[in-house]
Every structure is written in structure tokens, then in C-alpha cells.
């Protein structure tokens, strides 16, 4: 965790102490996972959050990315490609329908409804793949790596906030 002046490293394997304070440097910027001293290190700026529960949950999210990295996860998306992601009306409309049918399939009471909505989900996803091309792989990588981390974040927030 860092501020504009200092970085607090907790249980970093490069150091023998449980907590180490070092001066802030440009390598500690953002809310992300970095390689610090060749080891994946979750970083968060302390004053970026309204409360400790949110800070804790986002830190858990980034720590989970560290676990993914240590365990050999290699499907991290190309974040530069994400900058050029096509947010046009057709893609957004198709994506909305895709998500609606995925939600409906999960919530369906009867198997016939579930199968129908899953087929609709697949149809919309295939159509979007035609529309956005290479960006579909980018999206799938996001889903593979980020969705489990968001799940960890949500659960950490629930535990920490007492919800």
C-alpha cells in the first residue's frame, strides 16, 4: 500500500521483515499487480478509497491476480488492445442482449427455458464475434482472469464490511 511519499510492503519475500517502508517511486502507480524485485506485488494507493472495506477488497482482488501469476496463469489480456476496444452501438446492443440471456438462463426455473436462453446467449456471442473480430478473444481473456478476481473482491468486501 502506498501514498505519494511512502510504500508499505507487507510480507514481501525479498525482505525478511513482515513490514517494510520504502520511499515511493514511479514504479508504484495505479491499482494493479506489478513485478517488484521479480515478485508479483499487489499495489493500491491508500487514499484512493472512501473506506477500509473497499481498500481491503480491491487489495484482495489484486492479490488474487498475484496468485494467478504465481500459479502460472498465462491468459492475461493485452491491455493495450483494450484501449481500442470497439464501443459502438451495435456491439453494445448485442452485448446487452447476450448478458440478458445469460442471466435469464441462470435464473430459469425450467430446463427448456434454460436451454433456450443459453442458445440465445451463444447466438448473440457468435454475432458479436463477427462484429468485433479479434476483440472477442480479448473479452474472453478478461472474463478468464478478471471475473474470478472480481468474485474474490466481492466476497472480501462482504466479509470486511459485515454485509
JSON list of N, CA, C and O in Angstrom, two decimals, residues 107-149:
[
{"chain": "A", "resi": 107, "resn": "UNK", "atom": "N", "xyz": [-31.21, -17.94, -14.06]},
{"chain": "A", "resi": 107, "resn": "UNK", "atom": "CA", "xyz": [-32.38, -17.78, -13.20]},
{"chain": "A", "resi": 107, "resn": "UNK", "atom": "C", "xyz": [-33.57, -18.65, -13.62]},
{"chain": "A", "resi": 107, "resn": "UNK", "atom": "O", "xyz": [-34.55, -18.73, -12.88]},
{"chain": "A", "resi": 108, "resn": "UNK", "atom": "N", "xyz": [-33.47, -19.32, -14.76]},
{"chain": "A", "resi": 108, "resn": "UNK", "atom": "CA", "xyz": [-34.59, -20.11, -15.28]},
{"chain": "A", "resi": 108, "resn": "UNK", "atom": "C", "xyz": [-34.99, -21.22, -14.31]},
{"chain": "A", "resi": 108, "resn": "UNK", "atom": "O", "xyz": [-34.15, -21.87, -13.70]},
{"chain": "A", "resi": 109, "resn": "UNK", "atom": "N", "xyz": [-36.29, -21.44, -14.22]},
{"chain": "A", "resi": 109, "resn": "UNK", "atom": "CA", "xyz": [-36.83, -22.49, -13.37]},
{"chain": "A", "resi": 109, "resn": "UNK", "atom": "C", "xyz": [-36.89, -23.82, -14.11]},
{"chain": "A", "resi": 109, "resn": "UNK", "atom": "O", "xyz": [-36.67, -24.87, -13.51]},
{"chain": "A", "resi": 110, "resn": "UNK", "atom": "N", "xyz": [-37.18, -23.75, -15.39]},
{"chain": "A", "resi": 110, "resn": "UNK", "atom": "CA", "xyz": [-37.37, -24.96, -16.18]},
{"chain": "A", "resi": 110, "resn": "UNK", "atom": "C", "xyz": [-36.22, -25.14, -17.17]},
{"chain": "A", "resi": 110, "resn": "UNK", "atom": "O", "xyz": [-35.70, -24.18, -17.72]},
{"chain": "A", "resi": 111, "resn": "UNK", "atom": "N", "xyz": [-35.86, -26.40, -17.40]},
{"chain": "A", "resi": 111, "resn": "UNK", "atom": "CA", "xyz": [-34.73, -26.72, -18.27]},
{"chain": "A", "resi": 111, "resn": "UNK", "atom": "C", "xyz": [-34.94, -26.20, -19.69]},
{"chain": "A", "resi": 111, "resn": "UNK", "atom": "O", "xyz": [-33.99, -25.75, -20.34]},
{"chain": "A", "resi": 112, "resn": "UNK", "atom": "N", "xyz": [-36.17, -26.22, -20.17]},
{"chain": "A", "resi": 112, "resn": "UNK", "atom": "CA", "xyz": [-36.45, -25.75, -21.53]},
{"chain": "A", "resi": 112, "resn": "UNK", "atom": "C", "xyz": [-36.12, -24.26, -21.63]},
{"chain": "A", "resi": 112, "resn": "UNK", "atom": "O", "xyz": [-35.50, -23.82, -22.62]},
{"chain": "A", "resi": 113, "resn": "UNK", "atom": "N", "xyz": [-36.51, -23.48, -20.63]},
{"chain": "A", "resi": 113, "resn": "UNK", "atom": "CA", "xyz": [-36.18, -22.05, -20.61]},
{"chain": "A", "resi": 113, "resn": "UNK", "atom": "C", "xyz": [-34.67, -21.86, -20.56]},
{"chain": "A", "resi": 113, "resn": "UNK", "atom": "O", "xyz": [-34.11, -21.00, -21.26]},
{"chain": "A", "resi": 114, "resn": "UNK", "atom": "N", "xyz": [-34.02, -22.63, -19.72]},
{"chain": "A", "resi": 114, "resn": "UNK", "atom": "CA", "xyz": [-32.57, -22.50, -19.56]},
{"chain": "A", "resi": 114, "resn": "UNK", "atom": "C", "xyz": [-31.85, -22.78, -20.88]},
{"chain": "A", "resi": 114, "resn": "UNK", "atom": "O", "xyz": [-30.97, -22.02, -21.29]},
{"chain": "A", "resi": 115, "resn": "UNK", "atom": "N", "xyz": [-32.21, -23.86, -21.53]},
{"chain": "A", "resi": 115, "resn": "UNK", "atom": "CA", "xyz": [-31.58, -24.23, -22.81]},
{"chain": "A", "resi": 115, "resn": "UNK", "atom": "C", "xyz": [-31.85, -23.17, -23.86]},
{"chain": "A", "resi": 115, "resn": "UNK", "atom": "O", "xyz": [-30.95, -22.77, -24.61]},
{"chain": "A", "resi": 116, "resn": "UNK", "atom": "N", "xyz": [-33.08, -22.68, -23.92]},
{"chain": "A", "resi": 116, "resn": "UNK", "atom": "CA", "xyz": [-33.43, -21.65, -24.89]},
{"chain": "A", "resi": 116, "resn": "UNK", "atom": "C", "xyz": [-32.59, -20.39, -24.67]},
{"chain": "A", "resi": 116, "resn": "UNK", "atom": "O", "xyz": [-32.05, -19.81, -25.62]},
{"chain": "A", "resi": 117, "resn": "UNK", "atom": "N", "xyz": [-32.49, -19.95, -23.43]},
{"chain": "A", "resi": 117, "resn": "UNK", "atom": "CA", "xyz": [-31.72, -18.74, -23.15]},
{"chain": "A", "resi": 117, "resn": "UNK", "atom": "C", "xyz": [-30.22, -18.95, -23.37]},
{"chain": "A", "resi": 117, "resn": "UNK", "atom": "O", "xyz": [-29.52, -18.05, -23.83]},
{"chain": "A", "resi": 118, "resn": "UNK", "atom": "N", "xyz": [-29.73, -20.15, -23.07]},
{"chain": "A", "resi": 118, "resn": "UNK", "atom": "CA", "xyz": [-28.32, -20.43, -23.36]},
{"chain": "A", "resi": 118, "resn": "UNK", "atom": "C", "xyz": [-28.05, -20.40, -24.86]},
{"chain": "A", "resi": 118, "resn": "UNK", "atom": "O", "xyz": [-27.03, -19.88, -25.32]},
{"chain": "A", "resi": 119, "resn": "UNK", "atom": "N", "xyz": [-28.98, -20.94, -25.63]},
{"chain": "A", "resi": 119, "resn": "UNK", "atom": "CA", "xyz": [-28.84, -20.89, -27.10]},
{"chain": "A", "resi": 119, "resn": "UNK", "atom": "C", "xyz": [-28.88, -19.45, -27.60]},
{"chain": "A", "resi": 119, "resn": "UNK", "atom": "O", "xyz": [-28.12, -19.08, -28.51]},
{"chain": "A", "resi": 120, "resn": "UNK", "atom": "N", "xyz": [-29.74, -18.63, -27.01]},
{"chain": "A", "resi": 120, "resn": "UNK", "atom": "CA", "xyz": [-29.78, -17.21, -27.38]},
{"chain": "A", "resi": 120, "resn": "UNK", "atom": "C", "xyz": [-28.47, -16.51, -27.00]},
{"chain": "A", "resi": 120, "resn": "UNK", "atom": "O", "xyz": [-27.94, -15.72, -27.77]},
{"chain": "A", "resi": 121, "resn": "UNK", "atom": "N", "xyz": [-27.96, -16.82, -25.82]},
{"chain": "A", "resi": 121, "resn": "UNK", "atom": "CA", "xyz": [-26.67, -16.27, -25.39]},
{"chain": "A", "resi": 121, "resn": "UNK", "atom": "C", "xyz": [-25.59, -16.62, -26.41]},
{"chain": "A", "resi": 121, "resn": "UNK", "atom": "O", "xyz": [-24.83, -15.74, -26.85]},
{"chain": "A", "resi": 122, "resn": "UNK", "atom": "N", "xyz": [-25.51, -17.88, -26.79]},
{"chain": "A", "resi": 122, "resn": "UNK", "atom": "CA", "xyz": [-24.49, -18.32, -27.75]},
{"chain": "A", "resi": 122, "resn": "UNK", "atom": "C", "xyz": [-24.67, -17.62, -29.09]},
{"chain": "A", "resi": 122, "resn": "UNK", "atom": "O", "xyz": [-23.69, -17.18, -29.71]},
{"chain": "A", "resi": 123, "resn": "UNK", "atom": "N", "xyz": [-25.90, -17.48, -29.52]},
{"chain": "A", "resi": 123, "resn": "UNK", "atom": "CA", "xyz": [-26.18, -16.80, -30.79]},
{"chain": "A", "resi": 123, "resn": "UNK", "atom": "C", "xyz": [-25.70, -15.35, -30.77]},
{"chain": "A", "resi": 123, "resn": "UNK", "atom": "O", "xyz": [-25.05, -14.88, -31.71]},
{"chain": "A", "resi": 124, "resn": "UNK", "atom": "N", "xyz": [-26.02, -14.64, -29.70]},
{"chain": "A", "resi": 124, "resn": "UNK", "atom": "CA", "xyz": [-25.57, -13.24, -29.58]},
{"chain": "A", "resi": 124, "resn": "UNK", "atom": "C", "xyz": [-24.05, -13.16, -29.49]},
{"chain": "A", "resi": 124, "resn": "UNK", "atom": "O", "xyz": [-23.43, -12.27, -30.07]},
{"chain": "A", "resi": 125, "resn": "UNK", "atom": "N", "xyz": [-23.46, -14.08, -28.76]},
{"chain": "A", "resi": 125, "resn": "UNK", "atom": "CA", "xyz": [-22.00, -14.05, -28.64]},
{"chain": "A", "resi": 125, "resn": "UNK", "atom": "C", "xyz": [-21.34, -14.32, -30.00]},
{"chain": "A", "resi": 125, "resn": "UNK", "atom": "O", "xyz": [-20.36, -13.66, -30.34]},
{"chain": "A", "resi": 126, "resn": "UNK", "atom": "N", "xyz": [-21.86, -15.27, -30.74]},
{"chain": "A", "resi": 126, "resn": "UNK", "atom": "CA", "xyz": [-21.30, -15.56, -32.07]},
{"chain": "A", "resi": 126, "resn": "UNK", "atom": "C", "xyz": [-21.47, -14.36, -33.00]},
{"chain": "A", "resi": 126, "resn": "UNK", "atom": "O", "xyz": [-20.56, -14.04, -33.78]},
{"chain": "A", "resi": 127, "resn": "UNK", "atom": "N", "xyz": [-22.59, -13.69, -32.92]},
{"chain": "A", "resi": 127, "resn": "UNK", "atom": "CA", "xyz": [-22.82, -12.49, -33.75]},
{"chain": "A", "resi": 127, "resn": "UNK", "atom": "C", "xyz": [-21.83, -11.39, -33.36]},
{"chain": "A", "resi": 127, "resn": "UNK", "atom": "O", "xyz": [-21.24, -10.72, -34.21]},
{"chain": "A", "resi": 128, "resn": "UNK", "atom": "N", "xyz": [-21.65, -11.21, -32.06]},
{"chain": "A", "resi": 128, "resn": "UNK", "atom": "CA", "xyz": [-20.69, -10.19, -31.61]},
{"chain": "A", "resi": 128, "resn": "UNK", "atom": "C", "xyz": [-19.27, -10.52, -32.05]},
{"chain": "A", "resi": 128, "resn": "UNK", "atom": "O", "xyz": [-18.50, -9.64, -32.39]},
{"chain": "A", "resi": 129, "resn": "UNK", "atom": "N", "xyz": [-18.93, -11.81, -32.07]},
{"chain": "A", "resi": 129, "resn": "UNK", "atom": "CA", "xyz": [-17.59, -12.22, -32.52]},
{"chain": "A", "resi": 129, "resn": "UNK", "atom": "C", "xyz": [-17.39, -11.81, -33.98]},
{"chain": "A", "resi": 129, "resn": "UNK", "atom": "O", "xyz": [-16.29, -11.39, -34.36]},
{"chain": "A", "resi": 130, "resn": "UNK", "atom": "N", "xyz": [-18.44, -11.91, -34.77]},
{"chain": "A", "resi": 130, "resn": "UNK", "atom": "CA", "xyz": [-18.35, -11.46, -36.16]},
{"chain": "A", "resi": 130, "resn": "UNK", "atom": "C", "xyz": [-18.16, -9.95, -36.24]},
{"chain": "A", "resi": 130, "resn": "UNK", "atom": "O", "xyz": [-17.40, -9.46, -37.08]},
{"chain": "A", "resi": 131, "resn": "UNK", "atom": "N", "xyz": [-18.82, -9.23, -35.35]},
{"chain": "A", "resi": 131, "resn": "UNK", "atom": "CA", "xyz": [-18.77, -7.76, -35.37]},
{"chain": "A", "resi": 131, "resn": "UNK", "atom": "C", "xyz": [-17.44, -7.23, -34.84]},
{"chain": "A", "resi": 131, "resn": "UNK", "atom": "O", "xyz": [-16.87, -6.30, -35.42]},
{"chain": "A", "resi": 132, "resn": "UNK", "atom": "N", "xyz": [-16.93, -7.80, -33.76]},
{"chain": "A", "resi": 132, "resn": "UNK", "atom": "CA", "xyz": [-15.74, -7.22, -33.13]},
{"chain": "A", "resi": 132, "resn": "UNK", "atom": "C", "xyz": [-14.44, -7.97, -33.42]},
{"chain": "A", "resi": 132, "resn": "UNK", "atom": "O", "xyz": [-13.37, -7.52, -33.01]},
{"chain": "A", "resi": 133, "resn": "UNK", "atom": "N", "xyz": [-14.50, -9.10, -34.08]},
{"chain": "A", "resi": 133, "resn": "UNK", "atom": "CA", "xyz": [-13.30, -9.82, -34.51]},
{"chain": "A", "resi": 133, "resn": "UNK", "atom": "C", "xyz": [-12.35, -10.16, -33.38]},
{"chain": "A", "resi": 133, "resn": "UNK", "atom": "O", "xyz": [-12.73, -10.80, -32.40]},
{"chain": "A", "resi": 134, "resn": "UNK", "atom": "N", "xyz": [-11.09, -9.69, -33.50]},
{"chain": "A", "resi": 134, "resn": "UNK", "atom": "CA", "xyz": [-10.03, -10.03, -32.54]},
{"chain": "A", "resi": 134, "resn": "UNK", "atom": "C", "xyz": [-10.35, -9.60, -31.12]},
{"chain": "A", "resi": 134, "resn": "UNK", "atom": "O", "xyz": [-9.78, -10.13, -30.16]},
{"chain": "A", "resi": 135, "resn": "UNK", "atom": "N", "xyz": [-11.27, -8.67, -30.96]},
{"chain": "A", "resi": 135, "resn": "UNK", "atom": "CA", "xyz": [-11.59, -8.19, -29.62]},
{"chain": "A", "resi": 135, "resn": "UNK", "atom": "C", "xyz": [-12.38, -9.23, -28.81]},
{"chain": "A", "resi": 135, "resn": "UNK", "atom": "O", "xyz": [-12.46, -9.13, -27.60]},
{"chain": "A", "resi": 136, "resn": "UNK", "atom": "N", "xyz": [-12.97, -10.23, -29.50]},
{"chain": "A", "resi": 136, "resn": "UNK", "atom": "CA", "xyz": [-13.68, -11.27, -28.77]},
{"chain": "A", "resi": 136, "resn": "UNK", "atom": "C", "xyz": [-12.69, -12.09, -27.94]},
{"chain": "A", "resi": 136, "resn": "UNK", "atom": "O", "xyz": [-12.97, -12.41, -26.77]},
{"chain": "A", "resi": 137, "resn": "UNK", "atom": "N", "xyz": [-11.54, -12.39, -28.49]},
{"chain": "A", "resi": 137, "resn": "UNK", "atom": "CA", "xyz": [-10.53, -13.10, -27.71]},
{"chain": "A", "resi": 137, "resn": "UNK", "atom": "C", "xyz": [-10.09, -12.26, -26.51]},
{"chain": "A", "resi": 137, "resn": "UNK", "atom": "O", "xyz": [-9.92, -12.77, -25.41]},
{"chain": "A", "resi": 138, "resn": "UNK", "atom": "N", "xyz": [-9.92, -10.96, -26.74]},
{"chain": "A", "resi": 138, "resn": "UNK", "atom": "CA", "xyz": [-9.57, -10.05, -25.64]},
{"chain": "A", "resi": 138, "resn": "UNK", "atom": "C", "xyz": [-10.63, -10.14, -24.54]},
{"chain": "A", "resi": 138, "resn": "UNK", "atom": "O", "xyz": [-10.31, -10.26, -23.36]},
{"chain": "A", "resi": 139, "resn": "UNK", "atom": "N", "xyz": [-11.91, -10.09, -24.91]},
{"chain": "A", "resi": 139, "resn": "UNK", "atom": "CA", "xyz": [-13.00, -10.18, -23.93]},
{"chain": "A", "resi": 139, "resn": "UNK", "atom": "C", "xyz": [-12.96, -11.49, -23.17]},
{"chain": "A", "resi": 139, "resn": "UNK", "atom": "O", "xyz": [-13.17, -11.53, -21.97]},
{"chain": "A", "resi": 140, "resn": "UNK", "atom": "N", "xyz": [-12.71, -12.58, -23.88]},
{"chain": "A", "resi": 140, "resn": "UNK", "atom": "CA", "xyz": [-12.67, -13.89, -23.23]},
{"chain": "A", "resi": 140, "resn": "UNK", "atom": "C", "xyz": [-11.51, -13.97, -22.24]},
{"chain": "A", "resi": 140, "resn": "UNK", "atom": "O", "xyz": [-11.64, -14.59, -21.18]},
{"chain": "A", "resi": 141, "resn": "UNK", "atom": "N", "xyz": [-10.39, -13.35, -22.58]},
{"chain": "A", "resi": 141, "resn": "UNK", "atom": "CA", "xyz": [-9.27, -13.32, -21.65]},
{"chain": "A", "resi": 141, "resn": "UNK", "atom": "C", "xyz": [-9.62, -12.48, -20.41]},
{"chain": "A", "resi": 141, "resn": "UNK", "atom": "O", "xyz": [-9.27, -12.85, -19.28]},
{"chain": "A", "resi": 142, "resn": "UNK", "atom": "N", "xyz": [-10.32, -11.39, -20.63]},
{"chain": "A", "resi": 142, "resn": "UNK", "atom": "CA", "xyz": [-10.79, -10.57, -19.50]},
{"chain": "A", "resi": 142, "resn": "UNK", "atom": "C", "xyz": [-11.69, -11.42, -18.59]},
{"chain": "A", "resi": 142, "resn": "UNK", "atom": "O", "xyz": [-11.53, -11.43, -17.37]},
{"chain": "A", "resi": 143, "resn": "UNK", "atom": "N", "xyz": [-12.63, -12.14, -19.20]},
{"chain": "A", "resi": 143, "resn": "UNK", "atom": "CA", "xyz": [-13.54, -12.97, -18.42]},
{"chain": "A", "resi": 143, "resn": "UNK", "atom": "C", "xyz": [-12.78, -14.04, -17.64]},
{"chain": "A", "resi": 143, "resn": "UNK", "atom": "O", "xyz": [-13.10, -14.33, -16.50]},
{"chain": "A", "resi": 144, "resn": "UNK", "atom": "N", "xyz": [-11.76, -14.62, -18.25]},
{"chain": "A", "resi": 144, "resn": "UNK", "atom": "CA", "xyz": [-11.00, -15.71, -17.64]},
{"chain": "A", "resi": 144, "resn": "UNK", "atom": "C", "xyz": [-10.20, -15.23, -16.43]},
{"chain": "A", "resi": 144, "resn": "UNK", "atom": "O", "xyz": [-10.14, -15.91, -15.41]},
{"chain": "A", "resi": 145, "resn": "UNK", "atom": "N", "xyz": [-9.60, -14.05, -16.54]},
{"chain": "A", "resi": 145, "resn": "UNK", "atom": "CA", "xyz": [-8.71, -13.57, -15.50]},
{"chain": "A", "resi": 145, "resn": "UNK", "atom": "C", "xyz": [-9.41, -12.62, -14.52]},
{"chain": "A", "resi": 145, "resn": "UNK", "atom": "O", "xyz": [-9.22, -12.72, -13.31]},
{"chain": "A", "resi": 146, "resn": "UNK", "atom": "N", "xyz": [-10.22, -11.72, -15.03]},
{"chain": "A", "resi": 146, "resn": "UNK", "atom": "CA", "xyz": [-10.83, -10.71, -14.17]},
{"chain": "A", "resi": 146, "resn": "UNK", "atom": "C", "xyz": [-12.05, -11.19, -13.42]},
{"chain": "A", "resi": 146, "resn": "UNK", "atom": "O", "xyz": [-12.24, -10.82, -12.26]},
{"chain": "A", "resi": 147, "resn": "UNK", "atom": "N", "xyz": [-12.90, -11.99, -14.04]},
{"chain": "A", "resi": 147, "resn": "UNK", "atom": "CA", "xyz": [-14.13, -12.39, -13.36]},
{"chain": "A", "resi": 147, "resn": "UNK", "atom": "C", "xyz": [-13.87, -13.13, -12.04]},
{"chain": "A", "resi": 147, "resn": "UNK", "atom": "O", "xyz": [-14.50, -12.82, -11.03]},
{"chain": "A", "resi": 148, "resn": "UNK", "atom": "N", "xyz": [-12.93, -14.09, -11.99]},
{"chain": "A", "resi": 148, "resn": "UNK", "atom": "CA", "xyz": [-12.65, -14.70, -10.68]},
{"chain": "A", "resi": 148, "resn": "UNK", "atom": "C", "xyz": [-12.10, -13.69, -9.67]},
{"chain": "A", "resi": 148, "resn": "UNK", "atom": "O", "xyz": [-12.41, -13.77, -8.47]},
{"chain": "A", "resi": 149, "resn": "UNK", "atom": "N", "xyz": [-11.30, -12.73, -10.13]},
{"chain": "A", "resi": 149, "resn": "UNK", "atom": "CA", "xyz": [-10.75, -11.72, -9.23]},
{"chain": "A", "resi": 149, "resn": "UNK", "atom": "C", "xyz": [-11.87, -10.81, -8.70]},
{"chain": "A", "resi": 149, "resn": "UNK", "atom": "O", "xyz": [-11.85, -10.41, -7.53]}
]
